[in-house]
Amino acid sequence: MTNSILNNLRWKLDGKFVNNKGFTYNKHHDVIIFKMMEKVYGTTTVQWKIIVAHSTAAVGNLYCRAQYSTGQIVDTPMSHLNEIRIDSDLDLIVLTPDTGAVVTFITHAPSAPLSRNLDCSLDLVNPVSKSTDSQISTDGLIFTEVYHIRSSDSMIEAGSKDDLVSQHGTCDYSVRIQNSVQESLTVTVKFSLLGEAVVITPVLATVGRPAILTTYFTARDLSDVRITWQKRNGGSINWESLPSDHQWQYRTLISPIDDKGVMSTKLFIQRLTSNDVTDYRAVIFLSGQQQTCDMICVKSAQATISKVKAVFERSTAFFTMSVLGDIKPLSVFLHYKEGNKDIPISLPDFSAVSGPYTISHRLEDVYFCDGGHYSFRIKLETGFEFSTDETNLKIKLRCKPPRTPPNTLLKKVEIAESDDYKYVVTCINEDLVLMNENAKEVICNTSTGSYHTKIDLSPCLRVIEQIYP
């Protein structure tokens, strides 16, 4: 302007002045800090640069206002500051073998991205773009892309607890946009592959005794874990969740997380019943995701022991038992409770035989001190160990044979369904009769080696017919 002097020069953002220290705020009242460069004066010009770092708040119309001595005000052409950024609706993506996650990336830019890409650090993650959308805003364009991220089909299933390890990584979402120059922006989202599980199955247990079911799984934080055990009732295909307050029969235990990110949950059945011999599974809730683990089959390990017959001293006692099911016995011991000793049993060759497996043992030349309670202790090929019920071995004591009365035959007779026996006298011929019909037998109490009643056995006499005068 002719004959005018530049009195004042100030920057404005959406009508709000930027102070000398570079501070102002946008229409949302967010504070913005510009870097004010030194003015460069020419003969008739002034050059003044202002620099702003990339910020989600630095959005709006920026211009410079010059005020002259004549009162004239001149505004430079506006430069629109576009918001250029990428947002994600998730900071952490939690994946399980059963469930994936949906994550949304939102790009704020002056125009549609020239290219976009999502790259994850592990091949175990498979991202698939589901949809895209764009909307025009006052600050440019809002471009939205939704991805479905799940574990890859190439993920190898763990075969044992030792194979389990928590997998963590990142996914980088990158876009290339055209501003004054081509520019690339990237947002990083963390992910965790959790809930991979290994179960111990089948579980062998005996009715009336405790049973423990175990599931190992990967996790990130113990506070994010919630466990529900389910049970299949009988032959039903439906699963029923075990109540958490059912402490008298079922109890859920959770271990700490180890350095590989692996922990375990155990279902403790305090006393196994016949109704508990069924299928179970653990349902794990991890950071809002649900993972249903493989089934655990509870089988009843059963063995029956036959009642051992009472024997006399210096005789042989026979013990017999049968292991039910298809799992072969690996080792067997005959346990003597009162003597607190285990007698190893030589097993026959079961390689070509299917269950049940019958095992017998002879205890030779027993004495009175060998009497008492016996049971079989069995270890199956799976490593499971259990015992049969007890059977009582009674060592019988003999009574001293009674004197044979005159004209009689003395005979030893076994008593049915009893360990005792008796001596019975009969006359040597039909012409004779017992003098005392109530004294024709005595019973031996084999527990004491004495007779129940002390009587003299009756002799036999000839009947003489009375001669009348």
Short mmCIF file of C-alpha atoms in Angstrom, two decimals:
data_model
loop_
_atom_site.label_atom_id
_atom_site.label_comp_id
_atom_site.label_asym_id
_atom_site.label_seq_id
_atom_site.Cartn_x
_atom_site.Cartn_y
_atom_site.Cartn_z
CA MET A 1 0.00 0.00 0.00
CA THR A 2 1.23 3.52 -0.84
CA ASN A 3 2.27 5.73 2.06
CA SER A 4 1.34 3.12 4.72
CA ILE A 5 3.34 1.42 7.42
CA LEU A 6 2.82 -2.15 8.67
CA ASN A 7 1.88 -1.70 12.34
CA ASN A 8 0.94 -5.24 13.35
CA LEU A 9 1.12 -8.77 11.99
CA ARG A 10 -0.60 -11.70 13.74
CA TRP A 11 -1.59 -15.27 12.96
CA LYS A 12 -5.17 -16.45 13.49
CA LEU A 13 -6.72 -19.96 13.60
CA ASP A 14 -10.46 -20.01 12.96
CA GLY A 15 -10.61 -16.37 14.03
CA LYS A 16 -8.63 -16.87 17.24
CA PHE A 17 -5.28 -15.07 17.54
CA VAL A 18 -2.05 -16.96 18.11
CA ASN A 19 -0.08 -15.15 20.82
CA ASN A 20 3.58 -14.28 20.59
CA LYS A 21 4.54 -17.54 22.28
CA GLY A 22 2.61 -19.60 19.74
CA PHE A 23 -0.35 -20.54 21.96
CA THR A 24 -3.94 -20.68 20.76
CA TYR A 25 -6.90 -23.04 20.84
CA ASN A 26 -9.23 -24.53 18.27
CA LYS A 27 -12.99 -24.46 17.98
CA HIS A 28 -13.21 -27.34 20.46
CA HIS A 29 -11.12 -25.34 22.93
CA ASP A 30 -8.17 -27.71 22.62
CA VAL A 31 -4.83 -25.97 23.18
CA ILE A 32 -2.47 -25.81 20.19
CA ILE A 33 1.16 -24.75 20.31
CA PHE A 34 2.79 -23.33 17.20
CA LYS A 35 6.47 -22.63 16.75
CA MET A 36 6.92 -19.00 15.78
CA MET A 37 9.84 -18.37 13.45
CA GLU A 38 11.66 -15.02 13.14
CA LYS A 39 10.23 -12.46 10.69
CA VAL A 40 12.28 -11.85 7.59
CA TYR A 41 11.93 -8.26 6.34
CA GLY A 42 12.50 -7.16 2.76
CA THR A 43 12.27 -3.68 1.27
CA THR A 44 8.53 -3.88 0.85
CA THR A 45 7.78 -7.42 2.16
CA VAL A 46 7.67 -9.40 5.36
CA GLN A 47 8.04 -13.20 5.46
CA TRP A 48 6.93 -14.97 8.62
CA LYS A 49 6.72 -18.70 9.02
CA ILE A 50 4.72 -20.59 11.61
CA ILE A 51 5.26 -24.30 12.26
CA VAL A 52 2.90 -26.75 13.97
CA ALA A 53 3.71 -30.34 14.85
CA HIS A 54 1.26 -33.07 13.81
CA SER A 55 -1.59 -32.93 16.26
CA THR A 56 -5.20 -34.06 16.30
CA ALA A 57 -6.05 -30.64 17.70
CA ALA A 58 -4.32 -28.60 14.97
CA VAL A 59 -7.34 -28.42 12.69
CA GLY A 60 -8.95 -25.35 11.16
CA ASN A 61 -8.40 -22.35 8.88
CA LEU A 62 -5.04 -20.65 9.45
CA TYR A 63 -4.21 -17.21 8.06
CA CYS A 64 -2.13 -14.14 8.84
CA ARG A 65 -3.67 -10.67 9.51
CA ALA A 66 -1.73 -7.49 8.69
CA GLN A 67 -2.78 -4.10 10.12
CA TYR A 68 -1.43 -0.87 8.55
CA SER A 69 -1.01 2.66 9.80
CA THR A 70 -3.92 3.79 7.65
CA GLY A 71 -6.19 1.43 9.60
CA GLN A 72 -6.44 -0.98 6.70
CA ILE A 73 -6.56 -4.70 7.61
CA VAL A 74 -5.46 -7.34 5.14
CA ASP A 75 -5.82 -11.12 5.65
CA THR A 76 -3.66 -13.55 3.75
CA PRO A 77 -5.36 -16.43 1.91
CA MET A 78 -6.45 -19.17 4.29
CA SER A 79 -4.58 -22.42 4.65
CA HIS A 80 -6.78 -25.22 5.91
CA LEU A 81 -5.08 -27.49 8.44
CA ASN A 82 -6.48 -30.94 7.93
CA GLU A 83 -6.60 -33.49 10.72
CA ILE A 84 -4.40 -36.38 9.60
CA ARG A 85 -4.47 -39.33 11.96
CA ILE A 86 -5.42 -42.99 12.38
CA ASP A 87 -7.47 -44.30 15.30
CA SER A 88 -8.25 -47.82 16.40
CA ASP A 89 -11.18 -48.82 18.60
CA LEU A 90 -9.04 -51.45 20.36
CA ASP A 91 -5.68 -51.14 22.06
CA LEU A 92 -5.43 -54.91 22.64
CA ILE A 93 -6.88 -57.67 20.49
CA VAL A 94 -7.55 -60.91 22.38
CA LEU A 95 -7.92 -64.03 20.23
CA THR A 96 -8.75 -67.61 21.17
CA PRO A 97 -8.82 -70.75 18.99
CA ASP A 98 -12.64 -70.51 18.91
CA THR A 99 -13.20 -66.78 18.64
CA GLY A 100 -11.72 -63.88 16.73
CA ALA A 101 -12.03 -60.14 17.16
CA VAL A 102 -13.39 -57.25 15.12
CA VAL A 103 -11.24 -54.12 15.07
CA THR A 104 -12.07 -50.82 13.37
CA PHE A 105 -9.48 -48.42 11.98
CA ILE A 106 -10.53 -44.82 11.28
CA THR A 107 -8.38 -42.58 9.10
CA HIS A 108 -8.81 -38.78 9.16
CA ALA A 109 -7.17 -37.28 6.06
CA PRO A 110 -7.72 -34.64 3.37
CA SER A 111 -8.53 -37.32 0.84
CA ALA A 112 -9.03 -41.06 0.47
CA PRO A 113 -5.94 -43.17 1.23
CA LEU A 114 -3.85 -44.11 -1.77
CA SER A 115 -3.14 -47.46 -0.16
CA ARG A 116 -3.77 -49.25 3.11
CA ASN A 117 -2.40 -52.40 4.70
CA LEU A 118 -2.64 -54.40 7.93
CA ASP A 119 0.46 -56.42 8.78
CA CYS A 120 0.67 -58.65 11.86
CA SER A 121 3.94 -59.79 13.37
CA LEU A 122 3.00 -63.49 13.65
CA ASP A 123 1.79 -65.85 10.96
CA LEU A 124 -0.57 -67.30 13.57
CA VAL A 125 -2.88 -64.31 13.04
CA ASN A 126 -5.10 -64.03 9.97
CA PRO A 127 -6.61 -60.56 9.34
CA VAL A 128 -9.47 -60.30 6.83
CA SER A 129 -10.98 -56.97 5.74
CA LYS A 130 -14.75 -57.03 6.16
CA SER A 131 -15.91 -53.58 5.07
CA THR A 132 -14.84 -50.03 4.23
CA ASP A 133 -16.65 -46.73 4.38
CA SER A 134 -15.83 -43.05 3.79
CA GLN A 135 -17.56 -39.87 4.92
CA ILE A 136 -16.82 -36.26 4.05
CA SER A 137 -16.30 -33.98 7.04
CA THR A 138 -15.51 -30.30 7.44
CA ASP A 139 -11.88 -31.27 8.05
CA GLY A 140 -11.50 -33.62 5.13
CA LEU A 141 -12.39 -37.27 4.77
CA ILE A 142 -13.08 -39.94 7.42
CA PHE A 143 -12.20 -43.35 6.04
CA THR A 144 -13.28 -46.41 8.06
CA GLU A 145 -12.05 -49.98 7.57
CA VAL A 146 -13.23 -52.96 9.64
CA TYR A 147 -11.10 -56.08 10.02
CA HIS A 148 -11.99 -59.51 11.35
CA ILE A 149 -8.90 -60.98 12.97
CA ARG A 150 -8.71 -64.62 13.99
CA SER A 151 -6.12 -67.28 14.64
CA SER A 152 -4.66 -68.78 11.50
CA ASP A 153 -5.55 -72.25 10.24
CA SER A 154 -1.82 -72.96 10.16
CA MET A 155 -1.70 -72.77 13.95
CA ILE A 156 -0.44 -76.14 15.20
CA GLU A 157 -2.51 -77.60 18.01
CA ALA A 158 -0.53 -78.24 21.18
CA GLY A 159 -0.13 -81.91 21.95
CA SER A 160 0.91 -81.56 25.58
CA LYS A 161 1.23 -79.04 28.37
CA ASP A 162 4.87 -78.48 27.44
CA ASP A 163 3.81 -77.28 23.97
CA LEU A 164 1.64 -74.50 25.36
CA VAL A 165 2.93 -70.92 25.33
CA SER A 166 1.13 -67.57 25.21
CA GLN A 167 1.59 -65.79 21.87
CA HIS A 168 1.82 -61.99 21.78
CA GLY A 169 2.54 -59.57 18.96
CA THR A 170 1.44 -56.45 17.14
CA CYS A 171 -0.58 -55.54 14.08
CA ASP A 172 0.44 -52.40 12.15
CA TYR A 173 -2.25 -50.63 10.13
CA SER A 174 -0.64 -48.32 7.58
CA VAL A 175 -2.15 -45.88 5.10
CA ARG A 176 -0.52 -43.70 2.43
CA ILE A 177 -2.24 -40.41 1.78
CA GLN A 178 -1.77 -37.48 -0.59
CA ASN A 179 -1.35 -34.19 1.21
CA SER A 180 1.01 -31.51 -0.06
CA VAL A 181 3.32 -34.47 -0.35
CA GLN A 182 2.69 -38.20 -0.11
CA GLU A 183 2.68 -39.17 3.54
CA SER A 184 2.43 -42.52 5.37
CA LEU A 185 0.77 -43.02 8.75
CA THR A 186 0.78 -46.12 10.93
CA VAL A 187 -1.12 -47.16 14.05
CA THR A 188 -0.05 -50.21 16.07
CA VAL A 189 -2.41 -52.52 17.94
CA LYS A 190 -1.21 -55.25 20.28
CA PHE A 191 -2.69 -58.74 20.17
CA SER A 192 -2.59 -61.85 22.34
CA LEU A 193 -3.40 -65.41 21.32
CA LEU A 194 -4.89 -66.94 24.45
CA GLY A 195 -7.06 -69.85 25.50
CA GLU A 196 -5.19 -72.63 23.71
CA ALA A 197 -5.80 -75.62 25.95
CA VAL A 198 -4.61 -79.15 26.62
CA VAL A 199 -6.67 -81.58 28.70
CA ILE A 200 -5.73 -84.74 30.55
CA THR A 201 -8.13 -87.44 29.39
CA PRO A 202 -9.36 -90.00 30.13
CA VAL A 203 -9.33 -89.69 33.91
CA LEU A 204 -9.52 -92.97 35.77
CA ALA A 205 -11.04 -92.94 39.23
CA THR A 206 -12.75 -95.28 41.63
CA VAL A 207 -16.26 -94.78 42.96
CA GLY A 208 -16.28 -93.50 46.52
CA ARG A 209 -12.88 -91.83 46.21
CA PRO A 210 -11.67 -88.41 45.01
CA ALA A 211 -11.03 -87.57 41.35
CA ILE A 212 -9.16 -84.62 39.85
CA LEU A 213 -9.75 -83.27 36.31
CA THR A 214 -7.13 -80.93 34.80
CA THR A 215 -7.13 -78.47 31.90
CA TYR A 216 -4.02 -76.43 31.00
CA PHE A 217 -4.46 -73.22 29.01
CA THR A 218 -2.69 -70.01 28.02
CA ALA A 219 -3.67 -66.69 29.56
CA ARG A 220 -2.40 -63.15 29.97
CA ASP A 221 -3.59 -62.00 33.38
CA LEU A 222 -5.11 -64.00 36.22
CA SER A 223 -7.58 -61.21 36.94
CA ASP A 224 -9.06 -61.63 33.42
CA VAL A 225 -9.77 -65.34 33.88
CA ARG A 226 -13.10 -66.86 34.87
CA ILE A 227 -13.77 -70.62 34.80
CA THR A 228 -17.00 -72.59 34.54
CA TRP A 229 -16.93 -76.40 34.58
CA GLN A 230 -19.67 -78.27 32.76
CA LYS A 231 -20.87 -81.85 33.10
CA ARG A 232 -22.79 -84.06 30.69
CA ASN A 233 -25.53 -85.95 32.47
CA GLY A 234 -25.73 -89.61 31.57
CA GLY A 235 -26.20 -90.26 27.86
CA SER A 236 -27.53 -86.76 27.22
CA ILE A 237 -25.93 -84.50 24.62
CA ASN A 238 -26.65 -81.44 26.76
CA TRP A 239 -24.11 -79.84 29.08
CA GLU A 240 -24.95 -78.57 32.53
CA SER A 241 -22.82 -75.98 34.33
CA LEU A 242 -21.73 -77.06 37.78
CA PRO A 243 -22.89 -74.59 40.43
CA SER A 244 -20.13 -72.57 42.05
CA ASP A 245 -21.67 -73.07 45.49
CA HIS A 246 -21.60 -76.88 45.19
CA GLN A 247 -18.50 -76.99 47.37
CA TRP A 248 -19.34 -80.19 49.20
CA GLN A 249 -19.00 -82.25 46.02
CA TYR A 250 -17.17 -80.14 43.39
CA ARG A 251 -14.44 -77.57 43.86
CA THR A 252 -12.68 -75.50 41.17
CA LEU A 253 -8.98 -74.70 41.60
CA ILE A 254 -6.97 -72.21 39.50
CA SER A 255 -3.17 -72.12 39.44
CA PRO A 256 -0.96 -69.04 39.01
CA ILE A 257 0.39 -68.17 35.55
CA ASP A 258 3.89 -69.48 34.84
CA ASP A 259 6.63 -67.72 32.88
CA LYS A 260 5.27 -69.17 29.60
CA GLY A 261 1.83 -67.69 30.19
CA VAL A 262 0.33 -71.08 31.04
CA MET A 263 -1.99 -71.83 33.91
CA SER A 264 -4.36 -74.64 34.84
CA THR A 265 -7.81 -75.21 36.22
CA LYS A 266 -8.68 -78.34 38.16
CA LEU A 267 -12.07 -79.75 39.05
CA PHE A 268 -11.83 -81.63 42.34
CA ILE A 269 -14.59 -84.21 42.81
CA GLN A 270 -14.41 -84.99 46.49
CA ARG A 271 -16.26 -88.32 46.36
CA LEU A 272 -16.94 -89.93 43.00
CA THR A 273 -20.38 -91.44 42.53
CA SER A 274 -21.70 -93.55 39.68
CA ASN A 275 -23.46 -90.43 38.31
CA ASP A 276 -20.10 -88.65 38.15
CA VAL A 277 -18.70 -91.18 35.69
CA THR A 278 -19.38 -89.08 32.57
CA ASP A 279 -17.88 -86.29 30.43
CA TYR A 280 -16.71 -82.88 31.62
CA ARG A 281 -15.28 -79.73 30.04
CA ALA A 282 -14.00 -76.35 31.15
CA VAL A 283 -15.37 -73.12 29.68
CA ILE A 284 -12.81 -70.32 30.02
CA PHE A 285 -13.61 -66.61 29.82
CA LEU A 286 -10.54 -64.52 28.90
CA SER A 287 -10.76 -60.75 28.55
CA GLY A 288 -14.33 -60.99 27.29
CA GLN A 289 -13.65 -63.95 24.99
CA GLN A 290 -15.04 -67.43 25.60
CA GLN A 291 -13.10 -70.61 24.91
CA THR A 292 -14.71 -74.04 25.30
CA CYS A 293 -12.04 -76.64 25.99
CA ASP A 294 -11.93 -80.23 24.86
CA MET A 295 -13.89 -82.87 26.70
CA ILE A 296 -12.50 -84.87 29.62
CA CYS A 297 -13.88 -88.37 29.99
CA VAL A 298 -14.07 -89.79 33.51
CA LYS A 299 -13.93 -93.56 33.60
CA SER A 300 -14.39 -95.79 36.60
CA ALA A 301 -11.40 -98.01 37.33
CA GLN A 302 -12.87 -101.12 38.92
CA ALA A 303 -11.51 -104.35 40.23
CA THR A 304 -13.38 -107.03 42.12
CA ILE A 305 -11.85 -109.33 44.70
CA SER A 306 -13.33 -112.72 45.48
CA LYS A 307 -14.05 -113.74 49.03
CA VAL A 308 -11.15 -115.83 50.25
CA LYS A 309 -12.03 -119.10 51.91
CA ALA A 310 -10.93 -119.77 55.46
CA VAL A 311 -8.10 -122.32 55.66
CA PHE A 312 -6.34 -124.28 58.36
CA GLU A 313 -2.77 -123.63 59.37
CA ARG A 314 -0.10 -125.10 57.09
CA SER A 315 -2.59 -124.95 54.20
CA THR A 316 -2.75 -122.81 51.04
CA ALA A 317 -4.92 -119.68 50.74
CA PHE A 318 -6.20 -118.69 47.29
CA PHE A 319 -6.79 -115.02 46.35
CA THR A 320 -8.49 -114.00 43.09
CA MET A 321 -9.44 -110.64 41.58
CA SER A 322 -10.55 -109.23 38.21
CA VAL A 323 -9.60 -105.88 36.67
CA LEU A 324 -12.55 -104.56 34.66
CA GLY A 325 -12.20 -102.45 31.52
CA ASP A 326 -9.76 -102.45 28.61
CA ILE A 327 -6.71 -100.93 30.31
CA LYS A 328 -4.21 -103.63 31.18
CA PRO A 329 -2.66 -103.89 34.65
CA LEU A 330 1.03 -103.02 34.74
CA SER A 331 1.82 -104.25 38.25
CA VAL A 332 -0.16 -105.83 41.09
CA PHE A 333 0.59 -106.33 44.77
CA LEU A 334 -1.29 -108.31 47.40
CA HIS A 335 -1.42 -106.00 50.42
CA TYR A 336 -1.61 -107.48 53.93
CA LYS A 337 -3.08 -104.80 56.17
CA GLU A 338 -2.18 -106.17 59.62
CA GLY A 339 1.33 -107.08 58.52
CA ASN A 340 1.73 -103.81 56.54
CA LYS A 341 3.44 -105.53 53.66
CA ASP A 342 3.00 -105.80 49.90
CA ILE A 343 3.48 -109.13 48.17
CA PRO A 344 4.42 -108.74 44.45
CA ILE A 345 2.27 -110.76 42.05
CA SER A 346 3.63 -112.29 38.85
CA LEU A 347 1.28 -111.32 36.02
CA PRO A 348 0.42 -113.51 33.06
CA ASP A 349 0.90 -112.26 29.50
CA PHE A 350 -2.07 -110.01 28.71
CA SER A 351 -0.74 -108.76 25.36
CA ALA A 352 -3.26 -110.74 23.32
CA VAL A 353 -6.06 -110.61 25.87
CA SER A 354 -8.80 -108.04 26.38
CA GLY A 355 -10.46 -107.24 29.68
CA PRO A 356 -11.54 -108.22 32.21
CA TYR A 357 -8.15 -109.42 33.45
CA THR A 358 -8.25 -112.15 36.09
CA ILE A 359 -5.32 -112.48 38.46
CA SER A 360 -4.82 -115.16 41.14
CA HIS A 361 -2.28 -115.74 43.87
CA ARG A 362 -1.54 -118.67 46.17
CA LEU A 363 -0.35 -118.01 49.69
CA GLU A 364 1.41 -121.21 50.69
CA ASP A 365 1.80 -122.74 54.15
CA VAL A 366 -0.10 -120.10 56.10
CA TYR A 367 -0.03 -119.75 59.86
CA PHE A 368 -2.42 -118.23 62.36
CA CYS A 369 -0.41 -114.97 62.29
CA ASP A 370 -1.16 -114.65 58.54
CA GLY A 371 -4.84 -114.10 59.16
CA GLY A 372 -6.38 -110.67 58.59
CA HIS A 373 -7.42 -108.27 55.85
CA TYR A 374 -6.01 -108.48 52.32
CA SER A 375 -6.53 -106.35 49.21
CA PHE A 376 -4.98 -106.02 45.77
CA ARG A 377 -3.09 -102.86 44.80
CA ILE A 378 -3.16 -102.30 41.04
CA LYS A 379 -1.19 -99.99 38.77
CA LEU A 380 -2.58 -99.70 35.25
CA GLU A 381 -0.61 -99.01 32.07
CA THR A 382 -1.79 -95.39 32.22
CA GLY A 383 -0.05 -95.00 35.58
CA PHE A 384 -3.29 -94.83 37.57
CA GLU A 385 -3.11 -96.70 40.87
CA PHE A 386 -5.99 -97.95 42.97
CA SER A 387 -6.95 -100.77 45.34
CA THR A 388 -9.71 -103.34 45.60
CA ASP A 389 -11.94 -103.77 48.59
CA GLU A 390 -10.60 -105.90 51.42
CA THR A 391 -11.25 -109.57 52.00
CA ASN A 392 -10.69 -111.28 55.33
CA LEU A 393 -8.51 -114.38 55.52
CA LYS A 394 -9.45 -116.52 58.48
CA ILE A 395 -6.94 -119.10 59.67
CA LYS A 396 -8.92 -121.97 61.20
CA LEU A 397 -7.80 -123.91 64.26
CA ARG A 398 -8.50 -127.63 64.55
CA CYS A 399 -10.08 -129.21 67.58
CA LYS A 400 -8.64 -132.34 69.14
CA PRO A 401 -10.66 -135.25 67.74
CA PRO A 402 -13.00 -136.71 70.39
CA ARG A 403 -12.71 -140.28 71.66
CA THR A 404 -14.75 -142.73 69.63
CA PRO A 405 -17.46 -144.20 71.89
CA PRO A 406 -18.00 -147.99 71.94
CA ASN A 407 -19.95 -149.53 69.09
CA THR A 408 -19.86 -146.32 67.02
CA LEU A 409 -18.37 -144.83 63.93
CA LEU A 410 -16.91 -141.31 64.27
CA LYS A 411 -17.20 -139.09 61.17
CA LYS A 412 -15.99 -135.52 60.48
CA VAL A 413 -18.65 -133.44 58.67
CA GLU A 414 -18.29 -129.93 57.15
CA ILE A 415 -21.02 -127.45 58.02
CA ALA A 416 -22.51 -125.62 55.03
CA GLU A 417 -21.87 -121.85 54.89
CA SER A 418 -19.74 -122.03 58.01
CA ASP A 419 -16.04 -122.25 58.80
CA ASP A 420 -16.75 -124.72 61.61
CA TYR A 421 -17.10 -128.45 61.34
CA LYS A 422 -18.53 -131.24 63.53
CA TYR A 423 -17.98 -134.81 64.57
CA VAL A 424 -20.97 -137.14 64.30
CA VAL A 425 -21.29 -140.67 65.74
CA THR A 426 -23.44 -143.39 64.29
CA CYS A 427 -23.90 -146.98 65.40
CA ILE A 428 -21.81 -149.60 63.69
CA ASN A 429 -24.89 -151.64 62.71
CA GLU A 430 -28.62 -151.46 62.71
CA ASP A 431 -29.03 -153.68 65.76
CA LEU A 432 -27.57 -150.99 67.96
CA VAL A 433 -29.06 -147.69 69.12
CA LEU A 434 -27.54 -144.55 70.60
CA MET A 435 -27.75 -144.44 74.29
CA ASN A 436 -28.25 -140.61 74.20
CA GLU A 437 -29.80 -139.11 71.10
CA ASN A 438 -28.82 -135.61 72.30
CA ALA A 439 -25.14 -136.51 72.40
CA LYS A 440 -24.55 -137.73 68.88
CA GLU A 441 -22.49 -134.71 67.60
CA VAL A 442 -20.10 -132.02 68.74
CA ILE A 443 -19.25 -128.80 66.81
CA CYS A 444 -15.70 -127.49 66.58
CA ASN A 445 -15.26 -123.71 66.80
CA THR A 446 -12.38 -123.20 64.37
CA SER A 447 -11.80 -119.65 65.63
CA THR A 448 -10.69 -120.99 69.02
CA GLY A 449 -9.89 -124.61 68.29
CA SER A 450 -12.38 -125.77 70.95
CA TYR A 451 -15.86 -127.32 70.95
CA HIS A 452 -18.93 -125.21 71.40
CA THR A 453 -20.26 -127.60 74.09
CA LYS A 454 -18.33 -130.05 76.20
CA ILE A 455 -20.20 -133.34 76.08
CA ASP A 456 -19.26 -136.95 75.81
CA LEU A 457 -20.51 -138.52 72.65
CA SER A 458 -23.04 -141.27 73.15
CA PRO A 459 -22.06 -144.95 72.74
CA CYS A 460 -24.31 -147.45 70.99
CA LEU A 461 -26.00 -150.27 72.91
CA ARG A 462 -27.82 -153.42 71.95
CA VAL A 463 -31.52 -153.44 72.77
CA ILE A 464 -32.52 -156.53 74.75
CA GLU A 465 -36.10 -157.44 74.54
CA GLN A 466 -37.84 -157.78 77.89
CA ILE A 467 -38.76 -161.35 78.83
CA TYR A 468 -42.02 -161.58 80.72
CA PRO A 469 -42.53 -164.46 83.14
#
